CSV table of C-alpha atoms in Angstrom, one decimal:
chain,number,residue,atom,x,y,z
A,10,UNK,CA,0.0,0.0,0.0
A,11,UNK,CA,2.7,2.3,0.9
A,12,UNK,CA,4.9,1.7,-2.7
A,13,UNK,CA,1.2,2.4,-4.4
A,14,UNK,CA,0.7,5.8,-2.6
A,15,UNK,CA,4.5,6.5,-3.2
A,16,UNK,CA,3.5,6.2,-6.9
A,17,UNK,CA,0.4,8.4,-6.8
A,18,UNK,CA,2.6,10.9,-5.3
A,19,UNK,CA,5.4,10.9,-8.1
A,20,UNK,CA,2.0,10.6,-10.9
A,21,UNK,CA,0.3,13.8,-9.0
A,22,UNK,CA,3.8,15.4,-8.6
A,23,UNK,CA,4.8,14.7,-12.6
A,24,UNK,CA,1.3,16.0,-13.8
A,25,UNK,CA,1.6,18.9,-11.8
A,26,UNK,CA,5.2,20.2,-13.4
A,27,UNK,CA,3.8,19.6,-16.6
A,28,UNK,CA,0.9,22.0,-16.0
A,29,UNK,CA,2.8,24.5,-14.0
A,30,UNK,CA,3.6,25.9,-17.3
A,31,UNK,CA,0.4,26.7,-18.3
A,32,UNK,CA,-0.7,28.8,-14.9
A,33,UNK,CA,2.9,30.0,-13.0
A,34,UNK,CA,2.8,33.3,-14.7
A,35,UNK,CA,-0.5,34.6,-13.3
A,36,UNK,CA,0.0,33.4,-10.1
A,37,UNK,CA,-1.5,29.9,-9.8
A,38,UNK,CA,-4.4,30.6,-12.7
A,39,UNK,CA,-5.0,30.9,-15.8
A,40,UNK,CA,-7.1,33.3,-17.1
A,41,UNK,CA,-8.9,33.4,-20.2
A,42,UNK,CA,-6.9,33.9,-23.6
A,43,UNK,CA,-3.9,33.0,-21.6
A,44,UNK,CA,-3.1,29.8,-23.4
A,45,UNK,CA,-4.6,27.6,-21.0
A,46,UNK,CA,-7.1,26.2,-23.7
A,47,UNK,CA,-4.5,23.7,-23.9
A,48,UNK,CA,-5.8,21.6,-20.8
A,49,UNK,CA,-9.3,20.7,-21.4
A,50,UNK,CA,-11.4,20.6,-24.7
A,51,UNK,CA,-13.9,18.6,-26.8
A,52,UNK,CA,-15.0,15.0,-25.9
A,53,UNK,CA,-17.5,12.8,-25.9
A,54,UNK,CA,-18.7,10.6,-23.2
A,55,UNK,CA,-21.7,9.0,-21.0
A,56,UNK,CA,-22.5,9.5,-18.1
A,57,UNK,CA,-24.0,7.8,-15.1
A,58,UNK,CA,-27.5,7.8,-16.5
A,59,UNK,CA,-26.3,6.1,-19.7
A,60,UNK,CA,-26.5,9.7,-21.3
A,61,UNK,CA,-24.2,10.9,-24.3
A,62,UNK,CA,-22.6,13.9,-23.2
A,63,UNK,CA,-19.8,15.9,-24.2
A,64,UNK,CA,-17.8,19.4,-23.2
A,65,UNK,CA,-21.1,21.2,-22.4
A,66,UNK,CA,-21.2,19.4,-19.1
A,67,UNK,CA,-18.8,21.6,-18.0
A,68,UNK,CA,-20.8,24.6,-18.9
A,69,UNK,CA,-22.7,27.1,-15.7
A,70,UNK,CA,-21.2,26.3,-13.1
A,71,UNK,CA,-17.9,25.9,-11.9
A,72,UNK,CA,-16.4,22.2,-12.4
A,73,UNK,CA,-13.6,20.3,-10.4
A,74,UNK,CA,-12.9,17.5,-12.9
A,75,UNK,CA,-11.0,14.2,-11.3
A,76,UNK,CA,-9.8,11.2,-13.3
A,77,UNK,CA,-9.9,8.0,-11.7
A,78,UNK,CA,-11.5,4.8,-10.8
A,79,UNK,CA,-14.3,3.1,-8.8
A,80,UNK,CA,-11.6,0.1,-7.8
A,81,UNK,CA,-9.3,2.6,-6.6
A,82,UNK,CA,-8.2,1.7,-3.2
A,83,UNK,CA,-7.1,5.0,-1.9
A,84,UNK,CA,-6.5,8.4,-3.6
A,85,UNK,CA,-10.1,8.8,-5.4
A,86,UNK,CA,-12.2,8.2,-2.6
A,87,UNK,CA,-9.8,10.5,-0.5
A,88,UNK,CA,-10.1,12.8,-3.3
A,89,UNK,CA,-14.1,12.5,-3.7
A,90,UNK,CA,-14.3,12.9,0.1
A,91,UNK,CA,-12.2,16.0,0.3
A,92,UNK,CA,-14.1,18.0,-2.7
A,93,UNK,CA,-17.4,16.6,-0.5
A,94,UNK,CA,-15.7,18.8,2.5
A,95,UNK,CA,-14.9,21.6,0.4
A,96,UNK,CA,-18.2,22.1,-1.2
A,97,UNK,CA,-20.3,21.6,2.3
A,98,UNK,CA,-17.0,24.5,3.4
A,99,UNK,CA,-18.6,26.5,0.0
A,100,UNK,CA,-22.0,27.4,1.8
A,101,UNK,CA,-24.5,29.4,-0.8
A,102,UNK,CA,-21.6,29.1,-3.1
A,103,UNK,CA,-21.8,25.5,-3.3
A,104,UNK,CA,-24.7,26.0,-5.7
A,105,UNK,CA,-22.7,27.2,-8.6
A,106,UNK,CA,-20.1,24.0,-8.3
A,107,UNK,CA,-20.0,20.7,-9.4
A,108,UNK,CA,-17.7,17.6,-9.6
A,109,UNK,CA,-16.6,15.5,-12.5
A,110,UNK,CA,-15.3,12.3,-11.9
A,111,UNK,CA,-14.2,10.5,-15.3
A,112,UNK,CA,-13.2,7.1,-15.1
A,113,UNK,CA,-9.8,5.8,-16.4
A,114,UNK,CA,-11.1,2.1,-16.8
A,115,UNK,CA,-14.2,2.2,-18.8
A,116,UNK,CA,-14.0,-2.0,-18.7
A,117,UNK,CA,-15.1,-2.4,-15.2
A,118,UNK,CA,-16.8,1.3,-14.6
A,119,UNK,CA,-20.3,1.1,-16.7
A,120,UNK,CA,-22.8,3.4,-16.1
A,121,UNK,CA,-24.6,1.5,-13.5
A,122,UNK,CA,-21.0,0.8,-11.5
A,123,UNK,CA,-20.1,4.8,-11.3
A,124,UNK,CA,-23.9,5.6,-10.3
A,125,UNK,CA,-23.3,3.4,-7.3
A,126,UNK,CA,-20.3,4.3,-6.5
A,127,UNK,CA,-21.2,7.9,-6.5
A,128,UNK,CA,-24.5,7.6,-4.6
A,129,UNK,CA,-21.9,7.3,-1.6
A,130,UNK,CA,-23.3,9.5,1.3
A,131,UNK,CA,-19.8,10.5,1.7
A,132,UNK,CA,-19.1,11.9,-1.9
A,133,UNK,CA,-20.0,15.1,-3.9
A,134,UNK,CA,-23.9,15.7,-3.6
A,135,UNK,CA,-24.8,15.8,-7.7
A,136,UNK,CA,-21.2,14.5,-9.0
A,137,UNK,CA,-21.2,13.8,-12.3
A,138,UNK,CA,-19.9,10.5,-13.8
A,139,UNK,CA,-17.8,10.2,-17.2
A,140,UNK,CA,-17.6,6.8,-18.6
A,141,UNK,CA,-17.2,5.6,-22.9
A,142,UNK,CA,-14.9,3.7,-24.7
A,143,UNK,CA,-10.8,2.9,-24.7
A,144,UNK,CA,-10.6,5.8,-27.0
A,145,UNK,CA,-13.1,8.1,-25.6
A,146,UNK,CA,-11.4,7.9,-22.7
A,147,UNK,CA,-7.9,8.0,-24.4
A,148,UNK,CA,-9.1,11.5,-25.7
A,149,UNK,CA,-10.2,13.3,-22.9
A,150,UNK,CA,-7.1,11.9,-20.7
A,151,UNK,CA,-4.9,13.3,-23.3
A,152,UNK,CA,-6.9,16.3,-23.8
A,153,UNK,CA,-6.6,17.2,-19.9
A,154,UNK,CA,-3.0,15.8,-20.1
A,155,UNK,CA,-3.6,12.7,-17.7
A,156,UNK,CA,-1.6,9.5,-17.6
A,157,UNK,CA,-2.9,6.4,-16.6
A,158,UNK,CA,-1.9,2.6,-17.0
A,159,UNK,CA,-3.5,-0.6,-16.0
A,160,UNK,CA,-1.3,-3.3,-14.6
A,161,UNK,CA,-2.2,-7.0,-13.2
A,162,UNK,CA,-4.1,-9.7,-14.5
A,163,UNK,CA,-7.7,-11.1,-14.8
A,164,UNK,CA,-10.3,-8.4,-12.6
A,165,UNK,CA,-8.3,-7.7,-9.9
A,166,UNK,CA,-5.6,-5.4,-12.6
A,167,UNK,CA,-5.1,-1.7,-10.8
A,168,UNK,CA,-5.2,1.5,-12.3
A,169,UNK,CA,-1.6,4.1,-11.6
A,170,UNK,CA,-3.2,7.7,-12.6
A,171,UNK,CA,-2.5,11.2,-12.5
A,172,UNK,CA,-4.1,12.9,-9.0
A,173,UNK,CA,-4.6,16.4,-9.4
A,174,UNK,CA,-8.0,17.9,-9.8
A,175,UNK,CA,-8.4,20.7,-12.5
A,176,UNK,CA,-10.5,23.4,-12.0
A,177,UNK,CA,-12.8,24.3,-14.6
A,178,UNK,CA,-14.8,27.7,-14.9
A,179,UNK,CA,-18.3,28.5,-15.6
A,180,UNK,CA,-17.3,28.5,-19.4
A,181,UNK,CA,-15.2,25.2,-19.4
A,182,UNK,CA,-12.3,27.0,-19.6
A,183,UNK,CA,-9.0,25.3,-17.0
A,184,UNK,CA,-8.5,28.0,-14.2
A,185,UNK,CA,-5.9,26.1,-12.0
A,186,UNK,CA,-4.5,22.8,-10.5
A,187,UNK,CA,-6.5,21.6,-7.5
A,188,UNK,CA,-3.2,19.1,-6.1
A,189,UNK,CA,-3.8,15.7,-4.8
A,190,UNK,CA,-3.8,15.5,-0.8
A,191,UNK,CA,-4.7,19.3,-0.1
A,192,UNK,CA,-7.2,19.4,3.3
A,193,UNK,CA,-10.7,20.2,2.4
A,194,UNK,CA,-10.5,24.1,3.7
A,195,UNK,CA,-7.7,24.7,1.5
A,196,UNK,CA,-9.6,23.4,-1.9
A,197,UNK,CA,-12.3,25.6,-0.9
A,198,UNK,CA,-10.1,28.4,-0.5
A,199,UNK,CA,-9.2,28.1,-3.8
A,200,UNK,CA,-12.3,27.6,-5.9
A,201,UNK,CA,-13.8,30.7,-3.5
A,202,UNK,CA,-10.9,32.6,-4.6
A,203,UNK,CA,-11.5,31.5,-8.6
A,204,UNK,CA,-15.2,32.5,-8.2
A,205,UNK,CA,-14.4,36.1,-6.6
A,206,UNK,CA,-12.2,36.7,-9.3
A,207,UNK,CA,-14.4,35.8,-12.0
């Protein structure tokens, strides 16, 4: 348990220099025409209803969009848990924020799976689930620069992913990098603090 955390880590750490380009100049964000277009964009998935959905789900309200799995033993229902916190921490403001979770192993993570697996009284009230095919999935991992990489045979195979959480606005457009492990008061800081400044 303790070499699989150590990899999260070095994943969450690896992803986050690669997006540190994209948000160091204006101060941990990235505001609009600033070239951050380059994490996020089109896709096409389904959701947790069995809906076809695509970009749009991003759209009126602000998004904290997690990649991950429903077999994952430890970082995505530590991360589910802490976004839970931070939007409870969020008050009225909570309203205008929603989480993403999109799966990184569509094989195992139907529609019906991620519906149960967010129903969990201690997750996101209203998360949204992401699910599709190898290459839907391939294309919106690439698109928001996440790695990922199955490993073990028959069912029991684990998932090594990226960890941060990227912070969408109101348009769909990336603000900032929400990084794995932060406690729940500080991830509301900063999506308060992305909302006052518009």
């Amino acid at each position: 348990m303790r070499t699989r955390s150590a990899i999260f880590l070095a994943l969450g750490v690896a992803a986050a220099v690669t997006l540190a380009v994209l948000f160091a100049r204006s101060g941990g964000f990235a505001p609009p025409g600033s070239g951050a277009g380059a994490v996020g964009g089109p896709f096409q998935m389904v959701d947790q209803n069995g809906r076809r959905v695509d970009e749009g789900v991003l759209k009126g309200k602000w998004s904290a969009v997690f990649f991950g799995y429903t077999y994952c033993p430890d970082v995505c229902p530590q991360t589910l848990q802490a976004l839970a916190a931070a939007e409870d921490q969020l008050g009225p403001k909570g309203r205008d924020f929603q989480v993403v979770f999109v799966t990184v192993d569509p094989k195992r993570d139907t529609p019906d799976q991620l519906k149960a697996y967010l129903s969990a009284d201690s997750f996101p009230r209203g998360a949204i689930g992401l699910t599709g095919t190898a290459e839907q999935t391939a294309a919106i991992a690439k698109a928001y620069h996440v790695f990922y990489e199955a490993s073990g045979e028959g069912d029991s195979y684990v998932v090594s992913h990226s960890t941060p959480t990227y912070l969408m606005d109101p348009k769909g457009r990336f603000n900032r990098v929400i990084p794995y492990n932060l406690p729940p008061d500080e991830v509301a800081r900063q999506i308060a603090k992305a909302m006052r400044a518009g």
